[in-house]
mmCIF file of C-alpha atoms and ligand atoms in Angstrom:
data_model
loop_
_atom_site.group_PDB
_atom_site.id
_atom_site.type_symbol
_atom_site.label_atom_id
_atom_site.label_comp_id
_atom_site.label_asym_id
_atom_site.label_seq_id
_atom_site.Cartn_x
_atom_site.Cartn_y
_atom_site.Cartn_z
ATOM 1 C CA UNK A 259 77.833 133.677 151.244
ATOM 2 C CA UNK A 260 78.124 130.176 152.963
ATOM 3 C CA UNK A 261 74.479 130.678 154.216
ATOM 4 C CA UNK A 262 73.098 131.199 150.839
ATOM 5 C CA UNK A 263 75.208 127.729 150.074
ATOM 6 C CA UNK A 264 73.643 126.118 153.183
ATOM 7 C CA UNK A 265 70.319 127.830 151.924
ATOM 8 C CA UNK A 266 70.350 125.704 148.672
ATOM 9 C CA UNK A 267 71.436 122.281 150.344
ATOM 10 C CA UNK A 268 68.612 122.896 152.891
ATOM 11 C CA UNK A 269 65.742 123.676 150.254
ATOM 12 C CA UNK A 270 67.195 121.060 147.578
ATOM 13 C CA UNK A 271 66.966 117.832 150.804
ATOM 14 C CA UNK A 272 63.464 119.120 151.200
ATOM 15 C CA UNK A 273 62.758 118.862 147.623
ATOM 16 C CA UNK A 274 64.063 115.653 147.748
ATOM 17 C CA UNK A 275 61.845 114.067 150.069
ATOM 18 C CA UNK A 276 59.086 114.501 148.829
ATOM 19 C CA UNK A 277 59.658 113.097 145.077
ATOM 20 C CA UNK A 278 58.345 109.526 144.457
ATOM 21 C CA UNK A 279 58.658 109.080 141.052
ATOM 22 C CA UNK A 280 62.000 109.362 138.518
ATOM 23 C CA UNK A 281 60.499 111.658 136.429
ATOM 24 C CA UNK A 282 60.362 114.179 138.982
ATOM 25 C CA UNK A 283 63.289 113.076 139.869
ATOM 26 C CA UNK A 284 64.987 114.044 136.551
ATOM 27 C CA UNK A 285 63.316 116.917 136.825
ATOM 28 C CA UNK A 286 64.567 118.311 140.144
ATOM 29 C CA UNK A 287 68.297 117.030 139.234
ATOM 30 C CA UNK A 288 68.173 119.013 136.167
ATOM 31 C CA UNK A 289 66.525 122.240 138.230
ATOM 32 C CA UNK A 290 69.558 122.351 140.780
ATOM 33 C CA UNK A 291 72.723 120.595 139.066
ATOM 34 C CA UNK A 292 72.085 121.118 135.142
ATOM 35 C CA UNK A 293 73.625 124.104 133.578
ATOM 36 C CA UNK A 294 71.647 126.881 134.440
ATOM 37 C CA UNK A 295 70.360 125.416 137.485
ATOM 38 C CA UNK A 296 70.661 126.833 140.831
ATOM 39 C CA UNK A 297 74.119 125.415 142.039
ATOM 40 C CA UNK A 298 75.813 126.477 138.828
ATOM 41 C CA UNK A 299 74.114 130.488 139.623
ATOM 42 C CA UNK A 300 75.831 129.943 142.579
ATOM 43 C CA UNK A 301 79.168 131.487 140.613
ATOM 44 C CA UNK A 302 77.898 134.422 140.021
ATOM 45 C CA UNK A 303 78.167 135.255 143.823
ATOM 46 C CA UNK A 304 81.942 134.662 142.514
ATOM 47 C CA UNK A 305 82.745 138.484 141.781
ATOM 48 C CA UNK A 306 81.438 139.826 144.863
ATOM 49 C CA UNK A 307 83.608 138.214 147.250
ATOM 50 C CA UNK A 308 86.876 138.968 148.582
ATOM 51 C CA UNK A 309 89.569 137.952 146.446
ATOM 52 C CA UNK A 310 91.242 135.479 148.985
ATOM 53 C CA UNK A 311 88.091 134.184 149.958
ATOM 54 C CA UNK A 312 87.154 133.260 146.802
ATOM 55 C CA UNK A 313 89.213 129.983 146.437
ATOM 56 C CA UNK A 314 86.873 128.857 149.056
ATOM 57 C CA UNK A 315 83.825 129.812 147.769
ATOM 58 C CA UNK A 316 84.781 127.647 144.781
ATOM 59 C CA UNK A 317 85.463 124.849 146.704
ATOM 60 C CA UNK A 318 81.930 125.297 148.729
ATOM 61 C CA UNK A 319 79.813 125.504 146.018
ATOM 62 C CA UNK A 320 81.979 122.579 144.003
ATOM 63 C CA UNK A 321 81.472 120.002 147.605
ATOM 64 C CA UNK A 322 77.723 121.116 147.705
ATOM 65 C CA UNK A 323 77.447 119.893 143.536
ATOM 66 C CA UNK A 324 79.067 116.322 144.842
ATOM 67 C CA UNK A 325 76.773 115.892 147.631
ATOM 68 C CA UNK A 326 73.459 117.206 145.661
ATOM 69 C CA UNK A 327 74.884 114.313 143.050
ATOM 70 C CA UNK A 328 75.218 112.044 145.770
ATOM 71 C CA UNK A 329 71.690 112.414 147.417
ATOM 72 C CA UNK A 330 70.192 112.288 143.719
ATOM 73 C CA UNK A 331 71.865 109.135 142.588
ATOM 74 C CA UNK A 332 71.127 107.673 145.708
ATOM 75 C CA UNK A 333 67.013 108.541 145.623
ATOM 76 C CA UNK A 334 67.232 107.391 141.802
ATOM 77 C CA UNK A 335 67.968 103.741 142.715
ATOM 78 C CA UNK A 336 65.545 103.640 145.505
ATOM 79 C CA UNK A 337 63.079 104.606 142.975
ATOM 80 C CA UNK A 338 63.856 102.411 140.779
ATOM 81 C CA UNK A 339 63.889 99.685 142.494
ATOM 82 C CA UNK A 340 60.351 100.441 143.875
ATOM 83 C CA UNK A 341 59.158 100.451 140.021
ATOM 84 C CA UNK A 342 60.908 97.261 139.236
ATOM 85 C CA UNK A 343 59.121 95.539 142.690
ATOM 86 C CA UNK A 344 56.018 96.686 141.699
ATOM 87 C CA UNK A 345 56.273 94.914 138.273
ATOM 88 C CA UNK A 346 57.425 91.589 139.735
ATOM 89 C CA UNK A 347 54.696 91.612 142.240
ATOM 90 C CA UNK A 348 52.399 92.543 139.431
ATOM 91 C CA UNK A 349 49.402 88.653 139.843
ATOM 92 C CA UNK A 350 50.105 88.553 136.025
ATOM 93 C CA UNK A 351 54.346 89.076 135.900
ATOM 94 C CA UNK A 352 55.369 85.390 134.389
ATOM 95 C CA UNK A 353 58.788 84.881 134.399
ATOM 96 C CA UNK A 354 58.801 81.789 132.542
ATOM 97 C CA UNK A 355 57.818 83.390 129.466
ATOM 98 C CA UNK A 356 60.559 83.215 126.548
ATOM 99 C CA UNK A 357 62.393 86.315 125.979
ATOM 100 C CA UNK A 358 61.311 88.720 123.111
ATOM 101 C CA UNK A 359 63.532 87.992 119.934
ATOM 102 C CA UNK A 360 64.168 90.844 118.212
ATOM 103 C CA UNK A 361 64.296 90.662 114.599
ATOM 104 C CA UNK A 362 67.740 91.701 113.429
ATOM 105 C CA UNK A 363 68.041 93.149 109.965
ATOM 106 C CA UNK A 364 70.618 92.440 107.363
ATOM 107 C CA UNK A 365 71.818 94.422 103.751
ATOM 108 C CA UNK A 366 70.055 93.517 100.916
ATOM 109 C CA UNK A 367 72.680 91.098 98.740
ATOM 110 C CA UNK A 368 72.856 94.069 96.041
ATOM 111 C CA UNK A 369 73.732 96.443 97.957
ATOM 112 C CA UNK A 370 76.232 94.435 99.665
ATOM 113 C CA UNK A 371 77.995 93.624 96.500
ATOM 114 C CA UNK A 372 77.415 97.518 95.215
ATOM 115 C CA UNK A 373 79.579 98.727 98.293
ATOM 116 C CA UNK A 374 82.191 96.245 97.323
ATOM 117 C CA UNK A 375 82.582 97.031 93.921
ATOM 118 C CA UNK A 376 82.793 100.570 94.685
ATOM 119 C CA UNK A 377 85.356 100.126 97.157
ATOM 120 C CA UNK A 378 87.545 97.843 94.665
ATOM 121 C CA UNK A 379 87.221 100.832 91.712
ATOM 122 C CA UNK A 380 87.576 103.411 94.616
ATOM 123 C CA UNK A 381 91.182 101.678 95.273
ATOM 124 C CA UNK A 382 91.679 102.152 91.727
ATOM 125 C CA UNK A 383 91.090 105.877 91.855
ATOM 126 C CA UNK A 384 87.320 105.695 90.433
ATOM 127 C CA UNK A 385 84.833 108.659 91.368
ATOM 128 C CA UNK A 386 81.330 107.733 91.693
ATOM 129 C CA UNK A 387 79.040 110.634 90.299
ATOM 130 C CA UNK A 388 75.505 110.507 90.628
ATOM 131 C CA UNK A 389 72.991 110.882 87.573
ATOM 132 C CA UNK A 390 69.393 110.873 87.104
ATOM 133 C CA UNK A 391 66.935 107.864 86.808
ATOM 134 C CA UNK A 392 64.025 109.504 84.111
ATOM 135 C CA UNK A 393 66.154 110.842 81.428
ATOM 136 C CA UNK A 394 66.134 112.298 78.459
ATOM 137 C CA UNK A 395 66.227 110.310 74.990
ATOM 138 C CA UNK A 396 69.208 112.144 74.223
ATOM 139 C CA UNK A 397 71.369 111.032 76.927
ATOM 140 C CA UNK A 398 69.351 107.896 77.191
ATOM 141 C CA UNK A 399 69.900 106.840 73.230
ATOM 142 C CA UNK A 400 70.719 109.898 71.333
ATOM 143 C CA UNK A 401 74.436 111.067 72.754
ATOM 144 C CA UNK A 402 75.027 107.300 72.957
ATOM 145 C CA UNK A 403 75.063 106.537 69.251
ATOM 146 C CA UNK A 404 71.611 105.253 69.201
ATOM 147 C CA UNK A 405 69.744 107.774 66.781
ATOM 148 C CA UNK A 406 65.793 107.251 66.414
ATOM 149 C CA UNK A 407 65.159 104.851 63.539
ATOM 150 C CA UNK A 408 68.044 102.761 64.781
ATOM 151 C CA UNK A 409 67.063 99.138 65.321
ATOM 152 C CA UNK A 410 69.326 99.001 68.630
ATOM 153 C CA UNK A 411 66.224 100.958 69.898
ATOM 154 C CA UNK A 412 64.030 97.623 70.127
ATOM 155 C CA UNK A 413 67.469 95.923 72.323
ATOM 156 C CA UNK A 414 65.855 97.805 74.706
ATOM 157 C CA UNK A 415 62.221 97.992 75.478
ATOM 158 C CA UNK A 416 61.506 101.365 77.493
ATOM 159 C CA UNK A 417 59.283 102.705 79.326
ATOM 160 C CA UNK A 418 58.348 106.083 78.048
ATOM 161 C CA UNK A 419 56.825 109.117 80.584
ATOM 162 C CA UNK A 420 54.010 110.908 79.552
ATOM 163 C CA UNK A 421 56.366 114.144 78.943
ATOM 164 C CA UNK A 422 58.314 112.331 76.527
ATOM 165 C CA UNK A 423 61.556 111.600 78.552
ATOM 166 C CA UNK A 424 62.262 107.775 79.749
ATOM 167 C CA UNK A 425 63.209 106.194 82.725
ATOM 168 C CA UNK A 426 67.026 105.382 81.594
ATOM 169 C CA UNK A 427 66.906 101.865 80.295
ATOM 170 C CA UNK A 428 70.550 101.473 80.748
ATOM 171 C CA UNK A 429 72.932 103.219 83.427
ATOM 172 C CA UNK A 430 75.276 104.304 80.036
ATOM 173 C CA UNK A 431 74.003 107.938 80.476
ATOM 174 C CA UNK A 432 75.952 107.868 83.083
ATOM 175 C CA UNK A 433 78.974 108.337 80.522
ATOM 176 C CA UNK A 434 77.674 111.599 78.599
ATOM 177 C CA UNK A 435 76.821 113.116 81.703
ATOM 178 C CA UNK A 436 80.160 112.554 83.192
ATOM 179 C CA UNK A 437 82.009 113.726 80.054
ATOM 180 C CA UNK A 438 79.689 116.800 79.954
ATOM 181 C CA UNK A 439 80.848 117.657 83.751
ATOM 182 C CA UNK A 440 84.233 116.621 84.585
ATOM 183 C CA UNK A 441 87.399 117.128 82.505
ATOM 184 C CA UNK A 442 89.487 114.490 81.627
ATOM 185 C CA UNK A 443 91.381 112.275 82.203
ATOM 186 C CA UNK A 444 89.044 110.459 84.630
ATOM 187 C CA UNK A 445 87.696 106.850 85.830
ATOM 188 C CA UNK A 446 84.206 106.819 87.310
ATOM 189 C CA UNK A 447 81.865 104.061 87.542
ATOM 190 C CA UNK A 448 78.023 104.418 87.848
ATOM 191 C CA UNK A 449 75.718 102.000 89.847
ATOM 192 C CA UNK A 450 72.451 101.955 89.464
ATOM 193 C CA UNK A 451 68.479 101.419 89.024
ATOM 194 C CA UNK A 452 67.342 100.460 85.679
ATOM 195 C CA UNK A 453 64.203 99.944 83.583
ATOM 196 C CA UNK A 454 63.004 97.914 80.703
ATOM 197 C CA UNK A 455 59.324 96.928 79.605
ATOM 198 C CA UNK A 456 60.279 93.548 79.577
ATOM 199 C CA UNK A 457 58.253 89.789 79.689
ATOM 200 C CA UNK A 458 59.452 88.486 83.035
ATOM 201 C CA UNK A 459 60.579 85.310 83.377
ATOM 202 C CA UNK A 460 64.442 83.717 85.287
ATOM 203 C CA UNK A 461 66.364 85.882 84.234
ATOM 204 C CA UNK A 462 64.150 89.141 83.121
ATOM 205 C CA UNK A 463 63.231 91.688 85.072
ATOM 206 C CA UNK A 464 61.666 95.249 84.490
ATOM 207 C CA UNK A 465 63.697 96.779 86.995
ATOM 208 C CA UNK A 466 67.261 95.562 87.401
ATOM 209 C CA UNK A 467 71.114 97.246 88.245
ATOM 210 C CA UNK A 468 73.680 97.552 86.788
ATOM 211 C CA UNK A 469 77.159 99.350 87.166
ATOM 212 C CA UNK A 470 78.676 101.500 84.063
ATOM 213 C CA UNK A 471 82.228 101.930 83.966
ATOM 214 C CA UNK A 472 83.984 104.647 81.988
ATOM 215 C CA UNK A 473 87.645 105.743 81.638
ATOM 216 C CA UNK A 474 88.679 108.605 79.749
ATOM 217 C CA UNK A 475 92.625 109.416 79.280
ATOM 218 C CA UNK A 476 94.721 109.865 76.050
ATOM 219 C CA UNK A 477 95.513 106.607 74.111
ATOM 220 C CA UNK A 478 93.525 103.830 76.089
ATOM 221 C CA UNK A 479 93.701 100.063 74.981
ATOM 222 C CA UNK A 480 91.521 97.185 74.870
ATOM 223 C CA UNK A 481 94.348 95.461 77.633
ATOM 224 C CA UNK A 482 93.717 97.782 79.866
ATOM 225 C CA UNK A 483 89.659 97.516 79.836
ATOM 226 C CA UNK A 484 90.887 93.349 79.849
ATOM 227 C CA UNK A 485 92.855 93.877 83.084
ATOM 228 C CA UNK A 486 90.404 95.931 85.037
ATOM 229 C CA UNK A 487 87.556 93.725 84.234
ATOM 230 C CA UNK A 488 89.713 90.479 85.436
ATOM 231 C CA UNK A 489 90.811 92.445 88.603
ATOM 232 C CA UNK A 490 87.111 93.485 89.303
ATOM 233 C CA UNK A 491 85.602 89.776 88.988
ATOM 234 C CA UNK A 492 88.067 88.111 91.060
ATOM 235 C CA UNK A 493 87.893 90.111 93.732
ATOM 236 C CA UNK A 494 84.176 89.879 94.204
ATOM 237 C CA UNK A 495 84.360 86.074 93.878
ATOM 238 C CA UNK A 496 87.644 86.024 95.643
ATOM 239 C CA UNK A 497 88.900 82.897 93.017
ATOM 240 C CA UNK A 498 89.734 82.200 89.749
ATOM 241 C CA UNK A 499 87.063 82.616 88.057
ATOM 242 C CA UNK A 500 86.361 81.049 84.308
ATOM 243 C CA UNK A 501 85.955 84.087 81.542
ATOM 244 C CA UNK A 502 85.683 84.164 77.693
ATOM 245 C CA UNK A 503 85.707 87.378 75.610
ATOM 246 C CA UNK A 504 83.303 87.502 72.398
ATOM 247 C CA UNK A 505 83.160 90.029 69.788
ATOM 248 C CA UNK A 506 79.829 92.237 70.815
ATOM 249 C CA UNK A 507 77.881 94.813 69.100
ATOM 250 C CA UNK A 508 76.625 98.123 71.427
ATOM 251 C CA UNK A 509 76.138 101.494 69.293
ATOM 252 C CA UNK A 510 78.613 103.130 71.580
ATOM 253 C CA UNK A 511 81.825 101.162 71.283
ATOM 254 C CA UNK A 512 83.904 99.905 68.948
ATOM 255 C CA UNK A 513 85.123 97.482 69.150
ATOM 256 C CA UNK A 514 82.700 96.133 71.709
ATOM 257 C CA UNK A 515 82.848 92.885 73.375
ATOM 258 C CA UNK A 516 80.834 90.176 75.349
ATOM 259 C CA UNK A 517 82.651 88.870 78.665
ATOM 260 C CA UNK A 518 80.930 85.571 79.911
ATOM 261 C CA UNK A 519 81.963 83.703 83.298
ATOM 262 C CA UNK A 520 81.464 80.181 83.563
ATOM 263 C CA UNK A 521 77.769 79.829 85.424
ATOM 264 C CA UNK A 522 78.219 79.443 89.195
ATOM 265 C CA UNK A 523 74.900 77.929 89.662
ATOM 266 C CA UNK A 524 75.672 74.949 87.908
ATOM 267 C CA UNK A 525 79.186 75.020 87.293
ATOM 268 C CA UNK A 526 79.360 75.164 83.319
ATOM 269 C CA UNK A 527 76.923 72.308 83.213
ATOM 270 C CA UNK A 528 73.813 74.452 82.091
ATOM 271 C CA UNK A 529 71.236 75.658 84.014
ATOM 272 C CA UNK A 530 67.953 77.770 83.411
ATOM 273 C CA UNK A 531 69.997 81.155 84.869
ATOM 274 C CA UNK A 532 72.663 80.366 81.966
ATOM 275 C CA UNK A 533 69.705 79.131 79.189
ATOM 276 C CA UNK A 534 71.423 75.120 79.413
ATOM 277 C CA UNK A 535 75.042 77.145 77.611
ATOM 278 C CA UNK A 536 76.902 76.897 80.935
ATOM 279 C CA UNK A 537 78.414 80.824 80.510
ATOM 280 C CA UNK A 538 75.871 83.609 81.568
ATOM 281 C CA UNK A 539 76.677 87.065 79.760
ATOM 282 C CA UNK A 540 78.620 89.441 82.763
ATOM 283 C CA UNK A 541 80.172 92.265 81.205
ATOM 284 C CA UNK A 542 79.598 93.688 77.723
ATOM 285 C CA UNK A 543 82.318 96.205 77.268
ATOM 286 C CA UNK A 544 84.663 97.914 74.757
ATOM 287 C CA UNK A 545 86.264 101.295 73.712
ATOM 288 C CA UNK A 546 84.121 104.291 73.372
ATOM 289 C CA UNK A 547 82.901 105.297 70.057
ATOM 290 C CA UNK A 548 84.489 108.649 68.830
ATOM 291 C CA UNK A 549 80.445 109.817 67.896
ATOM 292 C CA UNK A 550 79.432 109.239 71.861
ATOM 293 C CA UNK A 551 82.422 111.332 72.787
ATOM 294 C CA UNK A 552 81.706 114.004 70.747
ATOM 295 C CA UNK A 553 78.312 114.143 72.350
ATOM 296 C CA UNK A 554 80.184 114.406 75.578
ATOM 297 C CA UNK A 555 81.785 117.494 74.398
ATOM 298 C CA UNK A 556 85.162 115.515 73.785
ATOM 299 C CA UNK A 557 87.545 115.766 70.721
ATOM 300 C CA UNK A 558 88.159 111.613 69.694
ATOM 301 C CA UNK A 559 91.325 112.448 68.102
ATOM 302 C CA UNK A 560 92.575 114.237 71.096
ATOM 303 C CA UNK A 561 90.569 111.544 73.580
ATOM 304 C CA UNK A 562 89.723 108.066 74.069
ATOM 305 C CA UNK A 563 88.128 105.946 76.606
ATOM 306 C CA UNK A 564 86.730 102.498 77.170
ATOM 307 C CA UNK A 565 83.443 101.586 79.251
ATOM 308 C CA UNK A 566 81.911 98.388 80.808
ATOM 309 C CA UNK A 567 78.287 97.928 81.860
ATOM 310 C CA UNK A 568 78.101 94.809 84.295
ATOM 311 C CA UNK A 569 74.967 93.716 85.052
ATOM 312 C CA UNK A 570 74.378 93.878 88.876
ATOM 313 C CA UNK A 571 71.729 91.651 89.254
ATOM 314 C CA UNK A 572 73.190 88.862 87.383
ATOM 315 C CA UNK A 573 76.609 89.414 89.493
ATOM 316 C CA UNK A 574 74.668 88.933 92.764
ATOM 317 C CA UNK A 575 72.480 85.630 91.419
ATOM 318 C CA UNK A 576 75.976 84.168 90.353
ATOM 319 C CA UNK A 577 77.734 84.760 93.859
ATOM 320 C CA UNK A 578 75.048 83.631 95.587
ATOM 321 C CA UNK A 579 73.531 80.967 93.463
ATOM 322 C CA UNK A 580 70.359 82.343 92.936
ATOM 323 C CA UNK A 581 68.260 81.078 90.407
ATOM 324 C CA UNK A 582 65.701 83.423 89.688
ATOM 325 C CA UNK A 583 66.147 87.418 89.180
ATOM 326 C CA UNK A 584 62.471 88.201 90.173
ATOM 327 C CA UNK A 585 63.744 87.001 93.614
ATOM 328 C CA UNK A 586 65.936 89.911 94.007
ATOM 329 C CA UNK A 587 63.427 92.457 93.687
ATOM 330 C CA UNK A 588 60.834 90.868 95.387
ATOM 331 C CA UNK A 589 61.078 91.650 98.636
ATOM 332 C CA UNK A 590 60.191 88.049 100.442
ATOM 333 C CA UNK A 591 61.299 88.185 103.529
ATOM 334 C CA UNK A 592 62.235 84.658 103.686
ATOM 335 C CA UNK A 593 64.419 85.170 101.006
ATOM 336 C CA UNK A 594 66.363 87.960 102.566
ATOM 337 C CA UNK A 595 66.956 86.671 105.984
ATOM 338 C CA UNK A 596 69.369 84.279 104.258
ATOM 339 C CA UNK A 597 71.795 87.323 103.981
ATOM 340 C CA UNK A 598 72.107 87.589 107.236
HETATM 341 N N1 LIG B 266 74.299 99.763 78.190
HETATM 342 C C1 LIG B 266 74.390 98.390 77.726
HETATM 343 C C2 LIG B 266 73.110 97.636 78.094
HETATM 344 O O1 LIG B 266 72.516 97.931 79.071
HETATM 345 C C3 LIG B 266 75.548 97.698 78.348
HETATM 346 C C4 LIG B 266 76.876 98.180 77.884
HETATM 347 C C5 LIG B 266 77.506 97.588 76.837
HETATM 348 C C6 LIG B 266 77.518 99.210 78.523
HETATM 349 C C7 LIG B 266 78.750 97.962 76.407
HETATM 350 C C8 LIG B 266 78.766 99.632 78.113
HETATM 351 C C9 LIG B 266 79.388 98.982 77.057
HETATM 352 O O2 LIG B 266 79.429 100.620 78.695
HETATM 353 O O3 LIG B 266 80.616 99.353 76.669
HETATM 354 O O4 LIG B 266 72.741 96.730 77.393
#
C-alpha cells in the first residue's frame, strides 16, 4: 500500500515540473488534492488493509495531502511572481500613473428614507403587504368612496391603460386590498410608486411616492392617528418639528384632515417648494369612511380604522432641502452623488 502512496507523490512532483502557468496549476491541485481527486481515492485502499495497520495508512495518505499542499503553494508563488515580473518589465508599465478610482455607489435619498420609515412602523408592529401598480378603477376609486361622476375624480388626473384599468394614482388601494386579505385588527403601511397625468413644474411630478398607512381595530380615535403621525415625523427629522392640523376633504375619511410642517427649505419664510405660505402639505389623513370599509368586506359598526397617505417625495425634498421634485426622478448623476 505505501508504494501505491509513494506512486502518487512520485507522478504528482513530475506533474509539477513541468507546469508554467497558474491555470494549470489550479488545475493539477484540483486533479490530486480536491475531493475526488487522486489523494482523497487513496481511502478507499482503507478497507483492504489490516485492521492495525490501518491507523497508519491514514496517517500516510494524510502526510502525503500536506506535502502535495506544500509543493503546490510553493510553485503557485513562483508563478506568480513570474507573471507580476513580466508586467513590470512590460517598455510601457508606468508606475506613475494615478490609481483607478472606482466609482462608489450610494442609495437613492427615497429609498433611504422608505427603509426608515418602515423600520419606525415595523417597531410599531406594522406589516408591509405588497399591492399592484396598474389597478383596477374599483380599488383605484370605486371601493375608496370615489364613484364615477364624482368630482374628486378630476383631484386626480390618471393615466388610463388601453384595457380600461389605471396605473393607481394614489397608493390608497393599498387599504381595500389589505382589508380584503388580512383579518383584523391590523396596522400595515404601503410604500409606493404612483402616477398622475400631471403639468410638471417644482413641485409636480407624473410619477411620485408615497406611503399609505392604515389601522384597523375596534373603536380607533383621531388621538391615536395624531400620535402616530407626530412619532413618525420626528423620528425621520430627528427634532421638533413645526406641525398644524387642518380640516381636509378625501372621499374615504371622515373626518379627514390636512397635516402641514413648517417648510424646511426656507424655514417658514416661503419658498417656491411651499408656494411663498411657509407650510408644505405632509400628511393628509383621517378615520376611514364606514362606505370604504364595507368595500373591504368589513362591518363599520363592528370596525373602524384610520389611514394616512404621506407623500414620499415631498418628505425627502424637505429633509434634504431640495427644491425641485423633478430632481428626484431624474436620474442626474450629479445630483445623486450628493447622497453619498
Ligand atoms: N390618497 C390621497 C391622495 O393621494 C391621500 C390620502 C388622504 C390618503 C387621506 C389617506 C387619507 O389615507 O386618509 O391624494
Amino acid at each position: 500500500m505505501s508504494d501505491k502512496i509513494e506512486q502518487v507523490k512520485i507522478e504528482a512532483n513530475a506533474e509539477l515540473e513541468k507546469v508554467t502557468d497558474e491555470a494549470t496549476l489550479r488545475e493539477l491541485e484540483i486533479r490530486y488534492l480536491g475531493k475526488k481527486g487522486t489523494v482523497a481515492s487513496l481511502m478507499k485502499f482503507m478497507r483492504d488493509i489490516p485492521n492495525e495497520e490501518k491507523p497508519l495508512f491514514g496517517k500516510k495518505v494524510n502526510d502525503l495531502k500536506q506535502e502535495l499542499q506544500h509543493e503546490f503553494d510553493t510553485r503557485g508563488a513562483v508563478l506568480r511572481n513570474k507573471t507580476l515580473m513580466a508586467e513590470v518589465q512590460d517598455p510601457f508599465f508606468d508606475p506613475t500613473l494615478p490609481s483607478m478610482d472606482e466609482p462608489v455607489g450610494n442609495l437613492h435619498p427615497l429609498t433611504v428614507i422608505t427603509e426608515e420609515i418602515e423600520a419606525i412602523f415595523r417597531t410599531m408592529g406594522f406589516v408591509i403587504p405588497d399591492y399592484p401598480e396598474a389597478e383596477s378603477e374599483f380599488f383605484n376609486f370605486e371601493a375608496l368612496n370615489i364613484p364615477g361622476d364624482h368630482p374628486a375624480r378630476d383631484m386626480q388626473d390618471t393615466f388610463w391603460l388601453k384595457d380600461g384599468n389605471l396605473l393607481r394614482t394614489h397608493t390608497s388601494p393599498g387599504q381595500i386590498r389589505t382589508m380584503q386579505q388580512l383579518k383584523p385588527p391590523y396596522r400595515a403601511i404601503f410604500p409606493g410608486k404612483v402616477y398622475r397625468y400631471e403639468a410638471l413644474d417644482a413641485s409636480h411630478e407624473h410619477t411620485f411616492h408615497q406611503v399609505e398607512g392604515l389601522v384597523v381595530d375596534k373603536n380607533v380615535s383621531v388621538g391615536n392617528l395624531i400620535h402616530s403621525m407626530k412619532v413618525l415625523i420626528e423620528e425621520i427629522f430627528q427634532r421638533k418639528v413645526n406641525i398644524r392640523l387642518r380640516p381636509g376633504y378625501f372621499p374615504f375619511v371622515e373626518p379627514g384632515f390636512e397635516l402641514d410642517m413648517e417648510c424646511s427649505v426656507c424655514q417658514g419664510k416661503g419658498c417656491s417648494v411651499c408656494k411663498r405660505t411657509g407650510w408644505v402639505e405632509l400628511l393628509p389623513c383621517g378615520l376611514v369612511h364606514p362606505n370604504v370599509l364595507r368595500a373591504g368586506g368589513l362591518d363599520p359598526d363592528e370596525w373602524s380604522g384610520w389611514a394616512f397617505g404621506l407623500g414620499l417625495s415631498r418628505l425627502v425634498m424637505m429633509k434634504y432641502e431640495i427644491d425641485d421634485i423633478r430632481h428626484i426622478m431624474g436620474g442626474d448623476l450629479r445630483f445623486l452623488d450628493q447622497f453619498q
